[in-house]
Every structure is written in structure tokens, then in C-alpha cells.
Amino acid sequence: MHRRQFLLGLAVSGLALKVGAARAETYPFTLSDADWRGRLSSDQYAVLRQEATERPYSSPLNAIKTSGLFHCAGCDNALYSSATKFDSGTGWPSFWAPVAGAIGSRTDYLLVYPRTEVHCARCGGHLGHVFDDGPPPTGKRHCINGVALQFKPGPVT
Ligand SMILES: [Zn+2]
């Protein structure tokens, strides 16, 4: 009985450590919390650093149909191309693929059921979530908070 409880305790603390390690992941671009607060607007900070979700249809980036790249509002990493943008009808800027290597992902349970969270691979800033109901060729829908992005017009391949 004692041994069983001990083993159970080990399993639980192992899980907690794993979650903690994922959160403490380091990124090439790192700032102190105070510096992030100084660099970002309060809306940007809430989304990028605290995983808040902007109101649907609130982002002017929803309407953008011109050619260009969507950069991270935190560190300027190029994340998504206009070539992969589509109108998902959800009220959030949506893409069927990221720029190669630009984002990282992990599973979150903020809404109890598991979702695939995506963040900037350079600064770790939270961007949004990925779902499996997107269009071809990937079938993925990257549902991204517009406030986490900055659009830079220009030619894309
Ligand atoms: Zn970034």
C-alpha cells in the first residue's frame, strides 16, 4: 500500500515536472517580463505572453488579401505568408501552413479538452491554435490572433 502510493506520487510529480519543463522552454529571443510589458501593447502582451484570445472579427488583419508576410508582433520573426491565408469564417486570421520552422507547438488543456497550441519559435510568444478542419493541401487551420501578428506587404513565393 505504501509502496503503491509512493509510486503513484512519483508518477504525478514526474508529470508536473514535464509540464513545468515545457513552460520553461528557452527561445533564441528572450526578454524579461518587464521588458515584454514595455515592448508590447497591453493587448499584445495578453495574447503573446499570457495566452489570451482576442475577440473574433476584431483584427484588421482578417480583411487583408494582399501579398506579404505576417511577422511576430513580439520579435519580428516571419511566421505566415499571404499565400497560405484563407477566409475561415471564424473571425480570426487563418492559414493552412506556417513559414517552415517559424512556429513551435504543444498540447494545452486550457479549455479542458486538448488543443494544439502554436507559438513563435524565436520568442515563444503565443499565437493561437491549430485545428484539423482546414483546406487542402494540408487540411490544417492555423487560427491565429491578429494582435500577435504584424503584416508586411511585399512579394511572396
Ligand atoms: Zn516571436
XYZ file of N, CA and C and ligand atoms in Angstrom:
472
model
N 0.833 -1.205 0.000
C 0.000 0.000 0.000
C 0.871 1.259 0.000
N 1.825 1.286 0.948
C 2.698 2.467 0.990
C 3.513 2.582 -0.292
N 4.004 1.418 -0.738
C 4.825 1.414 -1.951
C 3.999 1.902 -3.144
N 2.741 1.445 -3.176
C 1.871 1.831 -4.271
C 1.646 3.358 -4.264
N 1.414 3.893 -3.087
C 1.191 5.341 -3.001
C 2.456 6.111 -3.393
N 3.577 5.560 -2.987
C 4.854 6.199 -3.310
C 5.038 6.265 -4.833
N 4.763 5.119 -5.486
C 4.929 5.069 -6.940
C 3.964 6.024 -7.634
N 2.743 6.085 -7.124
C 1.746 6.989 -7.699
C 2.237 8.439 -7.567
N 2.770 8.748 -6.388
C 3.308 10.091 -6.157
C 4.421 10.422 -7.133
N 5.271 9.448 -7.385
C 6.362 9.653 -8.336
C 5.820 9.959 -9.722
N 4.804 9.184 -10.125
C 4.234 9.359 -11.458
C 3.639 10.759 -11.585
N 2.933 11.198 -10.549
C 2.292 12.511 -10.595
C 3.337 13.622 -10.620
N 4.363 13.510 -9.773
C 5.372 14.574 -9.758
C 6.158 14.577 -11.066
N 6.329 13.405 -11.693
C 7.004 13.345 -12.989
C 6.249 14.125 -14.032
N 4.921 13.991 -13.998
C 4.062 14.698 -14.944
C 4.162 16.209 -14.726
N 4.132 16.606 -13.470
C 4.209 18.037 -13.146
C 5.538 18.625 -13.635
N 6.603 17.862 -13.447
C 7.915 18.326 -13.898
C 7.933 18.516 -15.404
N 7.307 17.575 -16.105
C 7.290 17.626 -17.553
C 6.560 18.884 -18.037
N 5.414 19.171 -17.421
C 4.655 20.367 -17.777
C 5.491 21.611 -17.495
N 6.120 21.626 -16.320
C 6.954 22.768 -15.949
C 8.095 22.969 -16.921
N 8.693 21.880 -17.387
C 9.824 21.978 -18.306
C 9.381 22.570 -19.631
N 8.188 22.161 -20.082
C 7.689 22.682 -21.358
C 7.478 24.190 -21.265
N 6.946 24.642 -20.148
C 6.690 26.059 -19.942
C 7.985 26.850 -19.873
N 9.031 26.214 -19.343
C 10.285 26.928 -19.125
C 11.221 26.798 -20.328
N 10.692 26.301 -21.441
C 11.490 26.140 -22.641
C 12.156 27.470 -22.991
N 13.405 27.415 -23.420
C 14.094 28.659 -23.748
C 14.044 28.906 -25.256
N 14.077 30.163 -25.633
C 13.963 30.562 -27.035
C 15.131 31.470 -27.386
N 15.482 31.524 -28.683
C 16.615 32.358 -29.104
C 16.436 33.828 -28.722
N 15.167 34.310 -28.763
C 14.890 35.713 -28.425
C 14.178 35.738 -27.082
N 14.850 36.251 -26.054
C 14.305 36.219 -24.702
C 14.376 37.605 -24.074
N 13.287 38.007 -23.423
C 13.269 39.273 -22.689
C 12.717 39.013 -21.296
N 13.020 39.902 -20.370
C 12.407 39.828 -19.044
C 10.933 40.189 -19.171
N 10.153 39.808 -18.190
C 8.731 40.128 -18.212
C 8.522 41.650 -18.291
N 9.343 42.404 -17.553
C 9.218 43.870 -17.567
C 9.501 44.425 -18.959
N 10.496 43.849 -19.639
C 10.820 44.312 -20.984
C 9.704 43.986 -21.979
N 9.093 42.792 -21.811
C 7.957 42.451 -22.687
C 6.825 43.447 -22.481
N 6.551 43.774 -21.227
C 5.464 44.728 -20.945
C 5.755 46.082 -21.566
N 7.018 46.485 -21.580
C 7.379 47.764 -22.166
C 7.319 47.753 -23.683
N 7.608 46.596 -24.265
C 7.713 46.471 -25.717
C 6.347 46.306 -26.392
N 5.418 45.628 -25.695
C 4.136 45.260 -26.305
C 3.003 46.136 -25.791
N 1.952 46.273 -26.602
C 0.726 46.899 -26.101
C 0.091 45.937 -25.096
N -0.879 46.435 -24.324
C -1.488 45.544 -23.324
C -2.213 44.382 -24.002
N -2.835 44.614 -25.164
C -3.497 43.525 -25.895
C -2.483 42.514 -26.423
N -1.395 43.022 -26.988
C -0.342 42.129 -27.481
C 0.247 41.301 -26.345
N 0.476 41.944 -25.200
C 1.052 41.240 -24.051
C 0.101 40.129 -23.582
N -1.197 40.445 -23.515
C -2.169 39.467 -23.027
C -2.199 38.217 -23.915
N -2.088 38.421 -25.228
C -2.122 37.274 -26.144
C -0.770 36.568 -26.181
N 0.288 37.318 -26.505
C 1.599 36.697 -26.734
C 2.199 36.093 -25.467
N 2.050 36.770 -24.342
C 2.736 36.321 -23.126
C 1.803 35.627 -22.135
N 0.474 35.805 -22.265
C -0.452 35.201 -21.303
C -1.496 34.304 -21.959
N -1.338 34.068 -23.260
C -2.218 33.149 -23.995
C -3.688 33.555 -23.974
N -3.954 34.856 -23.935
C -5.335 35.324 -24.080
C -5.759 35.153 -25.542
N -7.050 35.232 -25.791
C -7.593 35.153 -27.152
C -8.341 36.443 -27.455
N -8.010 37.057 -28.606
C -8.681 38.301 -28.966
C -10.131 38.010 -29.368
N -10.976 39.052 -29.324
C -12.363 38.903 -29.752
C -12.402 38.568 -31.239
N -13.252 37.632 -31.663
C -13.360 37.343 -33.098
C -13.803 38.581 -33.863
N -13.358 38.690 -35.108
C -13.663 39.809 -36.013
C -13.096 41.139 -35.513
N -12.202 41.111 -34.538
C -11.653 42.364 -34.024
C -10.378 42.776 -34.758
N -9.742 41.842 -35.476
C -8.454 42.169 -36.088
C -8.608 42.707 -37.502
N -7.960 43.851 -37.790
C -7.963 44.359 -39.164
C -7.257 43.408 -40.129
N -6.452 42.505 -39.615
C -5.733 41.569 -40.490
C -6.668 40.543 -41.134
N -7.869 40.374 -40.575
C -8.842 39.464 -41.193
C -9.075 39.815 -42.659
N -9.135 41.118 -42.932
C -9.543 41.592 -44.262
C -8.390 41.651 -45.251
N -7.176 41.437 -44.807
C -6.022 41.601 -45.704
C -5.962 40.477 -46.730
N -5.938 40.889 -47.997
C -5.874 39.895 -49.068
C -4.661 40.136 -49.977
N -3.872 41.160 -49.632
C -2.719 41.480 -50.464
C -1.533 40.598 -50.096
N -0.538 40.610 -50.983
C 0.634 39.764 -50.838
C 1.580 40.311 -49.767
N 2.082 39.417 -48.925
C 3.026 39.837 -47.902
C 3.228 38.772 -46.854
N 4.006 39.129 -45.835
C 4.309 38.194 -44.757
C 3.765 38.714 -43.431
N 3.270 37.804 -42.611
C 2.770 38.127 -41.282
C 3.869 37.788 -40.278
N 4.388 38.833 -39.636
C 5.504 38.662 -38.707
C 5.010 38.600 -37.265
N 5.820 38.020 -36.395
C 5.532 38.008 -34.960
C 5.566 39.445 -34.425
N 4.520 39.847 -33.706
C 4.470 41.187 -33.133
C 5.449 41.325 -31.964
N 5.956 40.197 -31.462
C 6.890 40.236 -30.345
C 8.334 40.382 -30.777
N 8.728 39.655 -31.835
C 10.162 39.611 -32.182
C 10.430 39.771 -33.664
N 9.390 39.971 -34.482
C 9.535 40.237 -35.915
C 9.881 38.999 -36.753
N 9.804 37.806 -36.176
C 10.028 36.577 -36.940
C 8.915 36.435 -37.996
N 9.279 36.121 -39.247
C 8.270 35.918 -40.302
C 7.570 34.574 -40.076
N 6.247 34.613 -39.819
C 5.527 33.405 -39.381
C 4.630 32.787 -40.446
N 3.862 33.651 -41.124
C 2.890 33.137 -42.101
C 2.934 33.989 -43.362
N 2.726 33.325 -44.509
C 2.693 34.001 -45.800
C 1.251 34.208 -46.238
N 1.021 35.329 -46.949
C -0.318 35.572 -47.505
C -0.718 34.440 -48.461
N 0.252 33.713 -48.997
C -0.041 32.623 -49.931
C -0.785 31.472 -49.254
N -0.729 31.389 -47.918
C -1.402 30.302 -47.193
C -2.600 30.814 -46.395
N -2.944 32.100 -46.570
C -4.065 32.684 -45.819
C -5.376 32.313 -46.500
N -6.394 32.034 -45.721
C -7.715 31.775 -46.290
C -8.785 32.310 -45.344
N -9.991 32.494 -45.893
C -11.089 33.010 -45.072
C -11.820 31.837 -44.428
N -11.590 31.663 -43.132
C -12.177 30.514 -42.426
C -13.584 30.810 -41.916
N -13.969 32.107 -41.939
C -15.275 32.477 -41.422
C -15.364 32.458 -39.908
N -14.217 32.308 -39.228
C -14.215 32.220 -37.762
C -14.049 33.579 -37.098
N -13.544 34.583 -37.871
C -13.275 35.878 -37.274
C -11.844 36.044 -36.819
N -11.006 35.034 -37.056
C -9.575 35.142 -36.763
C -8.791 34.888 -38.047
N -7.683 35.616 -38.233
C -6.819 35.331 -39.379
C -6.438 33.841 -39.386
N -6.593 33.220 -40.567
C -6.400 31.775 -40.654
C -5.466 31.416 -41.801
N -4.638 30.412 -41.550
C -3.630 29.987 -42.509
C -3.600 28.465 -42.541
N -3.275 27.901 -43.724
C -3.204 26.434 -43.770
C -1.794 25.895 -43.578
N -0.800 26.800 -43.495
C 0.574 26.357 -43.189
C 1.393 27.547 -42.693
N 2.346 27.304 -41.787
C 3.255 28.378 -41.358
C 4.479 28.444 -42.278
N 5.251 29.507 -42.169
C 6.578 29.544 -42.776
C 7.400 28.422 -42.125
N 8.144 27.656 -42.938
C 8.868 26.497 -42.422
C 9.765 26.864 -41.242
N 9.619 26.141 -40.144
C 10.475 26.325 -38.973
C 10.134 27.526 -38.112
N 9.081 28.286 -38.484
C 8.821 29.548 -37.785
C 8.033 29.385 -36.492
N 7.311 28.279 -36.359
C 6.484 28.122 -35.160
C 6.779 26.806 -34.445
N 6.460 26.781 -33.156
C 6.505 25.569 -32.365
C 5.093 25.259 -31.902
N 4.861 24.047 -31.428
C 3.523 23.707 -30.951
C 3.601 22.778 -29.746
N 2.540 22.787 -28.980
C 2.397 21.862 -27.865
C 0.913 21.713 -27.564
N 0.586 20.711 -26.768
C -0.801 20.484 -26.408
C -1.142 21.285 -25.162
N -2.242 22.047 -25.196
C -2.698 22.713 -23.981
C -4.084 22.204 -23.591
N -4.414 22.407 -22.329
C -5.683 21.933 -21.784
C -6.443 23.090 -21.143
N -6.257 24.305 -21.681
C -6.879 25.478 -21.065
C -8.402 25.411 -21.127
N -8.939 24.714 -22.122
C -10.394 24.548 -22.212
C -10.796 23.119 -21.856
N -10.002 22.472 -21.027
C -10.229 21.102 -20.553
C -9.884 20.074 -21.624
N -10.487 20.192 -22.820
C -10.119 19.243 -23.878
C -8.807 19.689 -24.519
N -8.023 18.736 -25.017
C -6.706 19.106 -25.554
C -6.797 19.876 -26.866
N -5.973 20.893 -26.997
C -5.851 21.637 -28.244
C -4.372 21.765 -28.583
N -4.075 21.940 -29.875
C -2.700 22.152 -30.294
C -2.418 23.647 -30.324
N -1.612 24.070 -29.349
C -1.242 25.489 -29.234
C -0.049 25.755 -30.149
N -0.008 26.925 -30.793
C 1.165 27.294 -31.582
C 1.760 28.602 -31.083
N 3.087 28.660 -31.136
C 3.808 29.836 -30.672
C 4.995 30.106 -31.596
N 5.487 31.339 -31.515
C 6.651 31.737 -32.296
C 7.875 30.936 -31.849
N 8.578 30.334 -32.824
C 9.740 29.514 -32.473
C 10.912 30.370 -31.993
N 10.867 31.670 -32.275
C 12.002 32.531 -31.909
C 11.845 33.115 -30.507
N 10.624 33.566 -30.144
C 10.448 34.219 -28.840
C 9.470 33.484 -27.927
N 8.820 32.433 -28.446
C 7.887 31.676 -27.616
C 6.531 32.336 -27.456
N 6.309 33.475 -28.131
C 5.046 34.192 -27.993
C 3.869 33.355 -28.498
N 2.799 33.311 -27.701
C 1.604 32.545 -28.081
C 0.927 33.195 -29.286
N 0.544 32.359 -30.261
C -0.097 32.870 -31.476
C -1.556 32.466 -31.575
N -1.843 31.202 -31.303
C -3.206 30.696 -31.459
C -3.208 29.178 -31.375
N -4.104 28.553 -32.168
C -4.225 27.094 -32.131
C -4.353 26.538 -33.543
N -4.072 25.255 -33.679
C -4.198 24.577 -34.968
C -5.282 23.510 -34.878
N -6.155 23.489 -35.889
C -7.236 22.504 -35.938
C -7.153 21.714 -37.244
N -7.832 20.591 -37.263
C -7.729 19.676 -38.409
C -8.845 19.865 -39.434
N -9.484 21.042 -39.440
C -10.587 21.258 -40.388
C -10.247 22.319 -41.434
N -8.962 22.429 -41.768
C -8.526 23.413 -42.757
C -8.653 22.887 -44.181
N -8.372 23.771 -45.149
C -8.484 23.393 -46.566
C -7.253 22.634 -47.056
N -7.321 22.052 -48.259
C -6.127 21.465 -48.893
C -5.093 22.568 -49.134
N -3.821 22.258 -49.243
C -3.283 20.894 -49.310
C -2.979 20.265 -47.937
N -3.044 21.019 -46.832
C -2.619 20.454 -45.544
C -3.787 19.940 -44.708
N -4.984 20.505 -44.908
C -6.113 20.148 -44.039
C -6.023 20.783 -42.661
N -5.016 21.660 -42.467
C -4.834 22.319 -41.160
C -5.395 23.739 -41.193
N -5.922 24.144 -40.061
C -6.377 25.532 -39.897
C -5.626 26.159 -38.731
N -4.669 27.034 -39.049
C -3.959 27.782 -38.006
C -4.817 28.997 -37.683
N -5.451 28.959 -36.529
C -6.373 30.009 -36.088
C -5.568 30.958 -35.206
N -5.207 32.126 -35.778
C -4.186 32.984 -35.162
C -4.776 34.320 -34.705
N -4.379 34.757 -33.544
C -4.768 36.083 -33.054
C -4.057 37.150 -33.882
N -4.855 38.030 -34.527
C -4.258 39.068 -35.366
C -3.351 39.999 -34.585
N -3.650 40.196 -33.300
C -2.860 41.122 -32.490
C -1.436 40.599 -32.262
N -1.244 39.297 -32.481
C 0.088 38.699 -32.327
C 0.923 38.832 -33.596
N 0.303 39.389 -34.639
C 0.962 39.473 -35.944
C 1.134 40.913 -36.398
N 2.135 41.116 -37.250
C 2.296 42.393 -37.958
C 2.461 42.092 -39.437
N 1.627 42.695 -40.266
C 1.657 42.428 -41.704
C 2.646 43.333 -42.406
N 3.490 42.718 -43.225
C 4.444 43.488 -44.037
C 4.214 43.153 -45.504
N 3.619 44.094 -46.263
C 3.331 43.834 -47.664
C 4.611 43.609 -48.465
N 4.497 42.772 -49.493
C 5.638 42.504 -50.351
C 5.412 41.214 -51.113
N 6.252 40.938 -52.103
C 6.084 39.704 -52.876
C 6.396 38.472 -52.037
N 5.618 37.419 -52.202
C 5.906 36.138 -51.537
C 5.925 35.034 -52.594
N 6.628 33.989 -52.310
C 6.708 32.889 -53.261
C 5.631 31.869 -52.975
Zn 8.298 35.941 -31.881
